[in-house]
């Protein structure tokens, strides 16, 4: 299992939390998703053999949120 934290912009209320946790949590391979609204962060635990971080990010972005990239997330663009 991989663990990562995403910085997500645009979350403002309980609906945002339920939306992200509900939709990301439904993905096959996602073990846990926890939104920290006050810090603008989403903590994830997922199986990279089943679901990619890119797929998870797409689900979040498709809901209208922006993910602020961090250089040290261990994901390569190659």
Coordinates of C-alpha atoms in Angstrom, one line a residue:
X1 CA 0.0 0.0 0.0
X2 CA 1.1 3.5 -0.8
X3 CA 0.3 6.5 1.4
X4 CA 0.3 10.1 0.2
X5 CA -1.2 13.5 1.0
X6 CA -2.5 15.8 -1.7
X7 CA -3.0 19.5 -1.3
X8 CA -6.5 20.2 -2.7
X9 CA -7.8 23.7 -3.4
X10 CA -11.5 24.6 -3.5
X11 CA -12.8 22.6 -0.6
X12 CA -14.9 24.7 1.7
X13 CA -17.6 22.6 3.5
X14 CA -19.0 19.3 4.6
X15 CA -20.3 18.6 1.2
X16 CA -16.8 18.9 -0.2
X17 CA -15.6 16.3 2.3
X18 CA -18.4 13.9 1.6
X19 CA -18.0 14.3 -2.2
X20 CA -14.3 13.6 -2.2
X21 CA -14.3 10.9 0.4
X22 CA -17.3 9.2 -1.2
X23 CA -16.1 9.3 -4.8
X24 CA -12.4 8.5 -4.2
X25 CA -13.4 5.9 -1.6
X26 CA -15.4 4.0 -4.2
X27 CA -12.4 3.5 -6.4
X28 CA -11.1 -0.1 -6.5
X29 CA -7.8 -0.2 -4.7
X30 CA -8.3 2.8 -2.4
X31 CA -8.1 1.6 1.2
X32 CA -8.7 4.9 2.9
X33 CA -9.3 8.6 2.1
X34 CA -9.5 11.3 4.7
X35 CA -10.1 15.0 4.0
X36 CA -8.7 17.6 6.3
X37 CA -10.7 20.6 5.4
X38 CA -8.9 23.2 7.6
X39 CA -5.5 22.2 6.1
X40 CA -6.8 21.7 2.5
X41 CA -5.3 18.2 2.4
X42 CA -6.5 14.7 1.4
X43 CA -4.7 11.8 3.0
X44 CA -4.8 8.6 0.9
X45 CA -3.9 4.9 1.3
X46 CA -4.1 3.0 -1.9
X47 CA -2.8 -0.1 -3.8
X48 CA -0.7 1.2 -6.7
X49 CA -1.2 -2.2 -8.4
X50 CA -4.9 -1.6 -8.6
X51 CA -5.4 2.1 -8.9
X52 CA -2.9 4.9 -9.9
X53 CA -2.4 8.2 -8.2
X54 CA -3.2 9.8 -11.5
X55 CA -6.6 8.1 -11.6
X56 CA -7.3 9.3 -8.0
X57 CA -6.3 12.9 -8.9
X58 CA -8.6 12.8 -12.0
X59 CA -11.6 11.9 -9.8
X60 CA -10.9 14.8 -7.5
X61 CA -10.3 17.2 -10.4
X62 CA -13.4 16.0 -12.2
X63 CA -15.4 17.2 -9.1
X64 CA -14.1 20.8 -9.7
X65 CA -11.2 20.8 -7.2
X66 CA -7.6 21.8 -8.0
X67 CA -4.7 19.8 -6.8
X68 CA -1.5 21.7 -5.9
X69 CA 1.4 19.6 -7.0
X70 CA 4.3 19.1 -4.6
X71 CA 7.7 18.2 -6.0
X72 CA 8.4 15.4 -3.5
X73 CA 5.4 13.2 -4.0
X74 CA 7.4 10.3 -5.5
X75 CA 5.6 10.4 -8.8
X76 CA 7.6 10.6 -11.9
X77 CA 6.6 12.1 -15.2
X78 CA 8.6 9.7 -17.3

